Short mmCIF file of C-alpha atoms in Angstrom, two decimals:
data_model
loop_
_atom_site.label_atom_id
_atom_site.label_comp_id
_atom_site.label_asym_id
_atom_site.label_seq_id
_atom_site.Cartn_x
_atom_site.Cartn_y
_atom_site.Cartn_z
CA MET A 1 -13.17 54.78 -53.59
CA ASN A 2 -16.19 55.32 -51.30
CA ARG A 3 -14.19 57.50 -48.96
CA ARG A 4 -12.86 59.63 -51.87
CA LEU A 5 -16.42 60.00 -53.27
CA ALA A 6 -17.64 60.95 -49.78
CA ARG A 7 -14.86 63.50 -49.49
CA SER A 8 -15.53 65.00 -52.96
CA GLY A 9 -19.24 65.06 -52.21
CA LEU A 10 -18.63 66.80 -48.92
CA THR A 11 -16.39 69.33 -50.58
CA THR A 12 -19.09 70.07 -53.19
CA VAL A 13 -21.66 70.46 -50.54
CA GLY A 14 -19.32 72.76 -48.59
CA ALA A 15 -18.69 74.84 -51.65
CA GLY A 16 -22.39 75.12 -52.29
CA LEU A 17 -23.08 76.16 -48.78
CA ALA A 18 -20.34 78.76 -49.02
CA VAL A 19 -21.86 80.25 -52.09
CA VAL A 20 -25.31 80.37 -50.61
CA LEU A 21 -24.06 81.95 -47.40
CA ALA A 22 -22.00 84.43 -49.37
CA VAL A 23 -24.96 85.51 -51.29
CA ALA A 24 -26.93 85.81 -48.08
CA GLY A 25 -24.12 87.87 -46.52
CA CYS A 26 -23.09 85.36 -43.84
CA THR A 27 -19.69 83.82 -42.81
CA PRO A 28 -19.33 80.24 -44.01
CA PRO A 29 -18.51 77.71 -41.20
CA SER A 30 -15.37 75.55 -41.20
CA LEU A 31 -15.44 71.84 -42.02
CA ALA A 32 -14.61 71.05 -38.40
CA ASP A 33 -17.89 72.60 -37.28
CA LEU A 34 -19.86 70.20 -39.50
CA PRO A 35 -21.29 66.96 -38.00
CA LEU A 36 -19.18 63.99 -39.03
CA PRO A 37 -19.65 60.19 -38.48
CA GLY A 38 -18.29 58.93 -35.18
CA GLY A 39 -16.86 61.55 -33.00
CA ALA A 40 -15.41 61.70 -29.53
CA PRO A 41 -17.51 60.58 -26.53
CA SER A 42 -19.68 63.29 -25.13
CA GLY A 43 -18.73 62.56 -21.50
CA PRO A 44 -15.44 61.83 -19.69
CA ALA A 45 -13.08 59.65 -21.65
CA TYR A 46 -9.66 57.94 -21.44
CA HIS A 47 -7.08 57.37 -24.22
CA VAL A 48 -5.60 54.08 -25.43
CA THR A 49 -2.99 53.54 -28.13
CA VAL A 50 -3.34 50.64 -30.55
CA GLU A 51 -0.56 49.32 -32.91
CA PHE A 52 -1.54 47.97 -36.37
CA ALA A 53 0.50 46.47 -39.15
CA ASP A 54 -1.92 48.09 -41.67
CA VAL A 55 -4.86 50.50 -40.95
CA LEU A 56 -6.12 50.32 -44.57
CA ASP A 57 -8.10 53.60 -45.13
CA LEU A 58 -9.06 54.22 -41.51
CA VAL A 59 -9.31 57.95 -40.77
CA PRO A 60 -9.60 60.11 -37.61
CA GLN A 61 -13.11 60.43 -36.25
CA SER A 62 -13.84 56.82 -37.21
CA ALA A 63 -15.99 54.93 -34.77
CA VAL A 64 -14.68 52.56 -32.05
CA LYS A 65 -17.13 49.70 -31.25
CA VAL A 66 -17.54 46.86 -28.89
CA ASN A 67 -20.09 44.25 -29.99
CA ASP A 68 -21.26 46.76 -32.67
CA VAL A 69 -21.99 49.42 -30.02
CA THR A 70 -20.06 52.70 -30.51
CA ILE A 71 -18.05 53.55 -27.39
CA GLY A 72 -15.56 56.04 -28.69
CA SER A 73 -13.71 57.40 -31.69
CA VAL A 74 -10.29 57.51 -33.42
CA ASP A 75 -8.47 60.56 -32.19
CA LYS A 76 -5.13 60.35 -34.10
CA ILE A 77 -3.25 58.12 -36.54
CA TRP A 78 0.53 58.28 -37.09
CA LEU A 79 3.37 56.09 -38.28
CA SER A 80 6.09 54.75 -36.01
CA GLY A 81 8.64 52.94 -38.08
CA TRP A 82 6.75 50.31 -40.05
CA THR A 83 3.90 50.19 -37.52
CA ALA A 84 0.79 52.36 -37.54
CA ARG A 85 -0.26 53.74 -34.24
CA VAL A 86 -3.89 54.74 -33.55
CA ARG A 87 -5.01 56.81 -30.55
CA LEU A 88 -8.49 56.06 -29.32
CA ASN A 89 -10.82 58.09 -27.17
CA LEU A 90 -12.98 55.66 -25.14
CA ASP A 91 -15.95 56.36 -22.90
CA LYS A 92 -14.97 56.37 -19.20
CA ASN A 93 -17.74 53.98 -18.34
CA VAL A 94 -16.52 51.29 -20.72
CA ARG A 95 -14.58 48.55 -18.95
CA LEU A 96 -12.27 46.31 -20.98
CA PRO A 97 -9.64 43.79 -19.80
CA ASP A 98 -6.01 44.89 -19.96
CA ASN A 99 -5.24 42.11 -22.50
CA ALA A 100 -8.04 43.24 -24.92
CA THR A 101 -7.71 42.80 -28.66
CA ALA A 102 -8.34 45.23 -31.55
CA ALA A 103 -9.22 44.88 -35.23
CA VAL A 104 -9.91 47.18 -38.15
CA ARG A 105 -13.31 46.20 -39.69
CA GLN A 106 -15.99 47.72 -41.92
CA THR A 107 -19.64 48.17 -41.41
CA SER A 108 -20.57 46.50 -44.76
CA LEU A 109 -19.05 45.28 -48.02
CA LEU A 110 -18.48 48.97 -49.16
CA GLY A 111 -19.06 50.59 -45.80
CA GLU A 112 -16.71 52.74 -43.65
CA LYS A 113 -13.94 51.32 -41.54
CA PHE A 114 -14.02 51.29 -37.66
CA VAL A 115 -11.92 49.83 -34.84
CA ALA A 116 -13.51 46.88 -33.05
CA LEU A 117 -12.33 46.11 -29.47
CA ALA A 118 -13.00 42.77 -27.74
CA GLY A 119 -11.77 40.61 -24.89
CA PRO A 120 -9.12 37.88 -25.37
CA THR A 121 -10.31 34.60 -26.99
CA THR A 122 -7.46 32.21 -26.08
CA GLU A 123 -6.99 33.27 -22.38
CA GLN A 124 -8.79 34.77 -19.44
CA GLY A 125 -9.15 38.50 -19.17
CA VAL A 126 -6.99 40.13 -16.59
CA GLY A 127 -6.73 43.68 -15.25
CA ARG A 128 -8.55 46.69 -16.70
CA LEU A 129 -7.76 48.89 -19.68
CA SER A 130 -6.95 52.43 -18.47
CA GLU A 131 -5.42 55.74 -19.47
CA GLY A 132 -2.22 55.51 -21.45
CA ASP A 133 -2.36 51.69 -22.02
CA VAL A 134 -1.08 50.28 -25.31
CA ILE A 135 -2.60 47.28 -27.21
CA PRO A 136 0.53 45.75 -28.85
CA LEU A 137 0.78 44.52 -32.45
CA SER A 138 0.46 40.88 -31.32
CA ARG A 139 -3.14 41.45 -30.29
CA THR A 140 -4.34 43.44 -33.33
CA ARG A 141 -5.48 42.41 -36.81
CA ARG A 142 -7.37 43.65 -39.82
CA SER A 143 -10.12 42.27 -42.12
CA ALA A 144 -9.61 41.46 -45.81
CA GLU A 145 -10.35 44.21 -48.31
CA ILE A 146 -12.87 43.66 -51.08
CA GLU A 147 -10.10 44.61 -53.53
CA GLU A 148 -7.91 41.76 -52.15
CA VAL A 149 -10.83 39.29 -52.38
CA LEU A 150 -11.65 40.29 -55.99
CA GLY A 151 -7.97 40.14 -56.94
CA ALA A 152 -7.54 36.64 -55.60
CA LEU A 153 -10.80 35.59 -57.27
CA GLY A 154 -9.53 37.03 -60.59
CA LEU A 155 -6.23 35.19 -60.22
CA LEU A 156 -8.15 31.95 -59.68
CA LEU A 157 -10.46 32.49 -62.66
CA ASN A 158 -7.80 33.71 -65.08
CA GLY A 159 -5.67 30.56 -65.38
CA GLY A 160 -5.43 30.12 -61.66
CA GLY A 161 -5.97 26.36 -61.68
CA LEU A 162 -9.64 25.62 -62.39
CA ALA A 163 -8.74 23.42 -65.37
CA GLN A 164 -6.30 21.53 -63.19
CA LEU A 165 -8.99 21.06 -60.53
CA LYS A 166 -11.23 19.56 -63.24
CA THR A 167 -8.48 17.18 -64.32
CA ILE A 168 -7.78 16.18 -60.69
CA ASN A 169 -11.50 15.58 -60.11
CA GLU A 170 -11.80 13.35 -63.16
CA GLU A 171 -8.69 11.37 -62.32
CA LEU A 172 -9.86 10.86 -58.71
CA ALA A 173 -13.27 9.63 -60.04
CA LYS A 174 -11.47 7.10 -62.27
CA VAL A 175 -9.32 5.92 -59.34
CA MET A 176 -12.22 5.56 -56.98
CA GLU A 177 -14.44 3.77 -59.53
CA GLY A 178 -15.19 0.28 -58.16
CA ARG A 179 -13.35 0.99 -54.88
CA GLU A 180 -15.93 3.01 -53.06
CA ALA A 181 -16.12 0.63 -50.12
CA THR A 182 -12.31 0.74 -49.66
CA ALA A 183 -12.33 4.50 -49.88
CA LYS A 184 -15.14 4.78 -47.28
CA ASP A 185 -13.28 2.37 -44.95
CA ALA A 186 -10.09 4.46 -45.37
CA LEU A 187 -12.08 7.64 -44.57
CA ARG A 188 -13.55 5.97 -41.48
CA GLN A 189 -10.12 4.85 -40.33
CA LEU A 190 -8.85 8.35 -40.95
CA ASP A 191 -11.72 9.77 -38.97
CA THR A 192 -10.98 7.37 -36.10
CA PHE A 193 -7.27 8.33 -36.24
CA VAL A 194 -8.10 12.04 -36.21
CA GLY A 195 -10.55 11.54 -33.36
CA GLY A 196 -7.87 9.67 -31.40
CA LEU A 197 -5.36 12.48 -32.00
CA ASP A 198 -7.96 14.98 -30.89
CA ALA A 199 -8.69 12.97 -27.69
CA GLN A 200 -4.97 12.92 -26.94
CA LYS A 201 -4.43 16.50 -27.83
CA ALA A 202 -3.48 17.45 -24.21
CA ASP A 203 -0.94 14.61 -24.06
CA LEU A 204 0.49 15.60 -27.43
CA VAL A 205 0.82 19.14 -26.22
CA LYS A 206 2.53 17.97 -23.05
CA ALA A 207 4.88 15.77 -25.11
CA ILE A 208 5.68 18.70 -27.39
CA ASP A 209 6.28 20.96 -24.33
CA ALA A 210 8.56 18.30 -22.82
CA LEU A 211 10.45 17.95 -26.07
CA ASP A 212 10.83 21.69 -26.14
CA ARG A 213 12.25 21.70 -22.61
CA LEU A 214 14.55 18.83 -23.45
CA SER A 215 15.75 20.73 -26.58
CA ALA A 216 16.26 23.84 -24.42
CA ARG A 217 18.39 21.90 -21.93
CA LEU A 218 20.39 20.25 -24.70
CA SER A 219 20.97 23.62 -26.27
CA ALA A 220 22.14 25.01 -22.86
CA GLN A 221 24.49 21.99 -22.50
CA ARG A 222 25.74 22.16 -26.11
CA SER A 223 29.22 22.96 -25.07
CA THR A 224 29.37 20.06 -22.61
CA ILE A 225 27.88 17.66 -25.19
CA GLY A 226 30.44 18.87 -27.72
CA ASN A 227 33.29 18.24 -25.28
CA ALA A 228 31.90 14.74 -24.59
CA VAL A 229 31.75 14.00 -28.28
CA ASP A 230 35.29 15.32 -28.70
CA ALA A 231 36.47 13.14 -25.79
CA LEU A 232 35.06 10.07 -27.42
CA GLY A 233 37.37 10.53 -30.35
CA PRO A 234 40.58 9.24 -28.74
CA GLY A 235 38.66 6.24 -27.20
CA LEU A 236 37.26 5.30 -30.60
CA THR A 237 40.73 5.57 -32.08
CA VAL A 238 42.18 3.25 -29.46
CA LEU A 239 39.36 0.71 -30.11
CA ALA A 240 40.01 0.86 -33.77
CA GLU A 241 43.69 0.28 -33.21
CA GLU A 242 43.04 -2.65 -30.89
CA ARG A 243 40.41 -4.14 -33.10
CA ALA A 244 42.64 -7.02 -34.21
CA GLN A 245 43.56 -7.94 -30.52
CA LEU A 246 39.89 -7.71 -29.47
CA THR A 247 38.88 -10.01 -32.29
CA GLY A 248 41.64 -12.45 -31.33
CA ALA A 249 40.55 -12.38 -27.65
CA LEU A 250 36.93 -13.16 -28.57
CA THR A 251 38.13 -16.02 -30.82
CA ALA A 252 40.34 -17.36 -28.03
CA LEU A 253 37.37 -17.13 -25.66
CA GLY A 254 35.34 -19.28 -27.96
CA GLU A 255 38.10 -21.88 -28.07
CA LEU A 256 38.27 -21.70 -24.21
CA GLY A 257 34.58 -22.49 -24.16
CA LYS A 258 35.08 -25.55 -26.30
CA VAL A 259 37.93 -26.79 -24.04
CA GLY A 260 35.92 -26.20 -20.95
CA THR A 261 33.02 -28.18 -22.37
CA ARG A 262 35.27 -31.07 -23.24
CA VAL A 263 36.80 -31.04 -19.67
CA ILE A 264 33.38 -30.92 -18.02
CA ASN A 265 32.11 -33.80 -20.19
CA ALA A 266 35.24 -35.90 -19.39
CA SER A 267 35.08 -35.25 -15.63
CA LYS A 268 31.29 -35.57 -15.29
CA ALA A 269 31.36 -39.03 -13.63
CA ASP A 270 34.13 -38.05 -11.12
CA THR A 271 32.38 -34.83 -10.24
CA VAL A 272 29.13 -36.66 -9.52
CA ALA A 273 31.02 -39.30 -7.45
CA ASN A 274 32.76 -36.55 -5.46
CA LEU A 275 29.45 -34.86 -4.75
CA ARG A 276 27.91 -38.11 -3.60
CA SER A 277 30.81 -38.70 -1.26
CA LEU A 278 30.41 -35.26 0.06
CA GLN A 279 26.71 -35.84 0.81
CA PRO A 280 27.21 -37.72 4.17
CA ILE A 281 29.54 -34.93 5.39
CA LEU A 282 27.08 -32.28 4.55
CA GLU A 283 24.30 -34.26 6.24
CA GLN A 284 26.34 -34.51 9.45
CA LEU A 285 27.11 -30.72 9.26
CA VAL A 286 23.42 -30.13 8.92
CA LYS A 287 22.69 -32.32 11.98
CA ALA A 288 25.36 -30.46 13.96
CA GLY A 289 23.27 -27.33 13.43
CA ASP A 290 24.18 -24.55 15.83
CA ASP A 291 26.55 -26.74 17.84
CA LEU A 292 29.38 -26.36 15.31
CA PRO A 293 29.56 -22.58 15.29
CA LYS A 294 29.18 -22.51 19.06
CA SER A 295 32.08 -24.96 19.52
CA LEU A 296 34.20 -22.83 17.08
CA ASP A 297 33.32 -19.83 19.26
CA PHE A 298 34.54 -21.73 22.36
CA MET A 299 37.73 -22.85 20.58
CA LEU A 300 38.80 -19.14 20.32
CA SER A 301 38.78 -18.77 24.11
CA TYR A 302 39.79 -22.35 25.13
CA PRO A 303 40.11 -23.44 27.96
CA PHE A 304 37.80 -20.74 29.18
CA PRO A 305 34.16 -20.27 27.98
CA PRO A 306 33.40 -17.32 25.78
CA ASN A 307 31.55 -15.47 28.61
CA ALA A 308 34.87 -15.49 30.60
CA ASP A 309 36.52 -12.98 28.24
CA GLY A 310 35.50 -10.11 30.46
CA ALA A 311 37.39 -11.66 33.40
CA ILE A 312 40.73 -11.76 31.47
CA VAL A 313 42.93 -8.79 32.27
CA GLY A 314 46.25 -8.80 30.56
CA ASP A 315 47.95 -12.15 31.20
CA ALA A 316 45.84 -12.92 34.20
CA MET A 317 42.24 -14.03 34.75
CA ASN A 318 39.99 -13.45 37.67
CA LEU A 319 38.55 -16.81 38.80
CA HIS A 320 36.12 -17.41 41.65
CA ALA A 321 35.37 -21.10 42.14
CA THR A 322 33.74 -23.25 44.78
CA LEU A 323 35.11 -26.69 45.44
CA ASP A 324 32.76 -29.28 46.86
CA LEU A 325 35.03 -31.68 48.88
CA ASN A 326 32.24 -33.31 50.67
CA ALA A 327 33.46 -36.92 51.11
CA ALA A 328 29.91 -38.32 51.08
CA ASP A 329 29.18 -36.53 47.75
CA ILE A 330 32.42 -37.84 46.26
CA LEU A 331 31.77 -41.33 47.46
CA SER A 332 28.15 -41.32 46.27
CA ASN A 333 29.23 -40.05 42.89
CA LEU A 334 31.80 -42.85 42.61
CA VAL A 335 29.19 -45.43 43.60
CA ALA A 336 26.69 -43.98 41.11
CA ALA A 337 29.30 -43.98 38.39
CA ALA A 338 30.08 -47.66 39.10
CA GLY A 339 26.56 -48.77 38.08
CA PRO A 340 22.85 -48.62 38.78
CA PRO A 341 22.01 -47.82 42.37
CA PRO A 342 21.60 -51.03 44.42
CA VAL A 343 18.29 -52.20 45.76
CA MET A 344 17.65 -50.58 49.03
CA GLN A 345 16.98 -52.96 51.92
CA VAL A 346 14.56 -52.45 54.79
CA ALA A 347 15.85 -53.14 58.31
CA PRO A 348 14.00 -55.96 60.13
CA PRO A 349 11.82 -54.88 63.00
CA SER A 350 13.56 -57.32 65.39
CA LYS A 351 16.27 -56.18 67.67
CA PRO A 352 19.81 -56.16 66.25
CA THR A 353 22.01 -59.03 67.30
CA GLY A 354 25.30 -57.23 66.89
CA PRO A 355 26.87 -53.85 66.43
CA GLN A 356 25.42 -51.78 63.55
CA LYS A 357 27.29 -49.70 61.01
CA PRO A 358 26.41 -46.05 60.54
CA ILE A 359 23.45 -45.52 58.33
CA ILE A 360 23.84 -42.74 55.74
CA PRO A 361 20.58 -41.97 53.92
CA GLY A 362 20.88 -41.55 50.19
CA ILE A 363 23.87 -43.91 49.66
CA ALA A 364 24.29 -47.67 50.04
CA LEU A 365 27.52 -49.19 51.38
CA PRO A 366 28.17 -52.89 51.47
CA GLY A 367 26.20 -54.35 54.32
CA THR A 368 24.41 -51.12 55.09
CA LEU A 369 20.75 -51.34 56.21
CA LEU A 370 18.78 -48.31 55.09
CA PRO A 371 15.70 -47.06 56.94
CA PRO A 372 12.32 -47.39 55.33
CA ILE A 373 12.00 -45.08 52.37
CA CYS A 374 8.73 -43.23 52.38
CA ILE A 375 9.54 -40.68 49.72
CA PRO A 376 9.03 -41.87 46.07
CA ALA A 377 12.16 -42.33 44.14
CA THR A 378 10.67 -41.76 40.73
CA GLY A 379 7.67 -39.50 41.29
CA ILE A 380 7.37 -35.90 42.02
CA LEU A 381 8.33 -34.93 45.59
CA PRO A 382 5.17 -33.91 47.44
CA PRO A 383 5.08 -30.84 49.63
CA ILE A 384 6.75 -31.34 52.99
CA ALA A 385 3.43 -30.95 54.80
CA LEU A 386 1.94 -33.94 52.89
CA LEU A 387 4.69 -36.48 53.73
CA PRO A 388 3.31 -39.79 54.90
CA ALA A 389 3.34 -40.47 58.62
CA GLY A 390 6.60 -41.85 59.85
CA CYS A 391 8.73 -39.95 57.28
CA VAL A 392 10.94 -37.62 59.23
CA LEU A 393 13.37 -35.13 57.53
CA PRO A 394 16.45 -33.73 59.31
CA PRO A 395 15.81 -30.52 61.31
CA GLY A 396 15.95 -27.54 59.06
CA CYS A 397 15.72 -29.62 55.80
CA GLU A 398 12.85 -27.62 54.22
CA PRO A 399 13.20 -27.16 50.42
CA LEU A 400 12.77 -23.52 49.35
CA PRO A 401 10.41 -22.67 46.44
CA PRO A 402 11.79 -21.54 43.08
CA GLY A 403 12.98 -17.96 42.97
CA SER A 404 14.15 -17.89 46.56
CA GLN A 405 17.67 -16.76 47.45
CA VAL A 406 20.12 -19.64 47.50
CA PRO A 407 21.71 -19.94 50.93
CA PRO A 408 25.48 -20.59 51.25
CA GLY A 409 26.18 -24.31 50.56
CA GLY A 410 22.62 -24.79 49.14
CA LEU A 411 21.86 -26.87 46.03
CA VAL A 412 19.58 -26.27 43.06
CA PRO A 413 18.89 -29.71 41.46
CA PRO A 414 19.55 -29.47 37.79
CA ASN A 415 16.36 -29.86 35.70
CA GLY A 416 14.42 -30.63 38.90
CA VAL A 417 16.14 -34.06 39.43
CA ILE A 418 17.87 -34.57 42.81
CA PRO A 419 21.41 -35.97 42.45
CA PRO A 420 23.03 -38.45 44.87
CA GLY A 421 24.35 -37.03 48.14
CA THR A 422 21.19 -35.72 49.68
CA VAL A 423 18.73 -37.06 52.26
CA PHE A 424 16.37 -37.79 49.33
CA PRO A 425 16.66 -40.84 47.09
CA PRO A 426 18.63 -40.08 43.90
CA ASN A 427 16.59 -39.19 40.79
CA THR A 428 13.71 -37.84 42.91
CA LYS A 429 11.91 -35.17 40.86
CA VAL A 430 11.03 -31.72 42.29
CA GLN A 431 9.77 -28.63 40.76
CA PRO A 432 12.49 -27.08 38.57
CA GLY A 433 14.21 -24.27 40.49
CA THR A 434 13.54 -25.80 43.94
CA ILE A 435 16.42 -24.99 46.38
CA LEU A 436 17.73 -27.58 48.90
CA PRO A 437 19.30 -26.01 52.04
CA PRO A 438 22.64 -27.32 53.42
CA THR A 439 20.80 -29.31 56.01
CA CYS A 440 19.39 -31.58 53.27
CA LEU A 441 22.84 -32.50 52.00
CA LEU A 442 25.03 -35.32 53.27
CA PRO A 443 26.79 -35.69 55.73
CA GLY A 444 25.00 -32.73 57.25
CA LEU A 445 22.64 -35.01 59.26
CA PRO A 446 23.20 -34.69 63.07
CA GLY A 447 24.89 -37.75 64.52
CA VAL A 448 26.20 -39.07 61.17
CA PRO A 449 30.03 -39.26 61.35
CA ASP A 450 32.24 -37.94 58.46
CA LEU A 451 33.41 -40.92 56.38
CA LEU A 452 36.95 -39.53 55.88
CA GLY A 453 37.86 -39.13 59.52
CA GLY A 454 36.47 -35.77 60.37
CA LEU A 455 37.27 -34.05 57.06
CA GLY A 456 33.89 -32.32 57.38
CA THR A 457 31.97 -30.42 54.71
CA VAL A 458 33.67 -27.83 52.63
CA THR A 459 31.11 -25.23 51.44
CA GLY A 460 31.20 -21.77 50.09
CA GLU A 461 29.57 -19.32 47.79
CA ALA A 462 28.82 -21.08 44.47
CA VAL A 463 30.01 -19.05 41.48
CA GLY A 464 30.92 -21.32 38.63
CA GLN A 465 29.79 -23.60 35.84
CA ILE A 466 28.47 -27.17 35.90
CA GLY A 467 28.79 -29.44 32.95
CA GLY A 468 30.84 -31.90 30.95
CA LEU A 469 32.54 -32.25 27.57
CA THR A 470 29.13 -32.41 25.78
CA ASP A 471 28.21 -29.05 27.18
CA VAL A 472 31.53 -27.63 26.06
CA LEU A 473 30.99 -28.85 22.48
CA LYS A 474 27.55 -27.24 22.45
CA GLY A 475 29.02 -23.81 22.90
CA GLY A 476 29.87 -23.46 26.57
CA LEU A 477 28.99 -24.66 30.05
CA HIS A 478 25.55 -24.25 31.44
CA PRO A 479 25.15 -22.59 34.81
#
């Protein structure tokens, strides 16, 4: 209405000016030469196209503002389909983001329309608005017209629901009467609930986004899900057909449980007795410990120890053994096995009255007189250099320290205990690993005859195992 009045008034003014100028004898100017509101920028400008769903009564030459400051004008308005397109002339010095927004507003309640440009409100501004850019319909809007506001107000006042609002208000007052505390508590709880939702807004948005992605994936796999559902049909049909058999199986399983319970109750005493009888066997197996698996390991390679598997080639086995056929050792072992070693006698200092039998240190034969023993039979053997005076070892009988190379025919006393058959008393203790050379073994003493008529000492390189049945049962012989 205001625009129409303005136009009619402008026309009247133009007609009056034309008449006055005609009377004066001058040529009347055109309407384009008259100063109008807005107008294009006076300096360099660039052009931007804006799409609107409704431009109301916006006309060319209307102002373009940013924060109520005029920066340009409307150059052209035309219709493209159902969308209005507005071309704007903007001052070259005005910088706006590439994702700017536009709205059709008016200066006052009955004032003129103008285009308001602004930066985005829901995102960060990016880029820069330049020549030829387009602000799409999604970033434009318009303000409400006064006619629309008055029409809505008239609809509300003319039977639009005010009477119903009064009725609703009266009924609410009746309902709340006497329940003000409950209503306030409900409002407080509602406020707490809404506050909690607001605090978890980010999580709710994430959940909605995740649900959206899940829905998208389900939609993409819709054919696969459909095929899976279709494939379930035959299986469900088979289950329905076998329903009677499945029910019978479950019933029979229940009966089996009853029978099993009855059997267990009847055999409870026998089961407990069997377990008690099994207890001693289990205890002995526990005591056996690692010996049982080691003996089983040896049984697989009997009569050879497990470490001899590498020496078996086909149906033959490479064996390198050393046999100790020393008669003195054999005889001393037999005497030791017959019982505890006899008490050693000391020869009297007087002259012998008759022929003497050969004296073999380390063993005791019937009627044999042994020389004085100056080496302890139960203690640790002292170093050779600390032997008491009068104690003479055979030439070359010098025990080698642990770690030395074992000479051919030498002896390493097991566990540091000297066995019978040496120049030392049996059971004499030495440092474990001490090596006795062949000169310390019997009958290697000079001047002592061989007991078996010159059989001599059979020695060689010792490559073998030493041990008995106990060692075998414990998983093999010990070197």
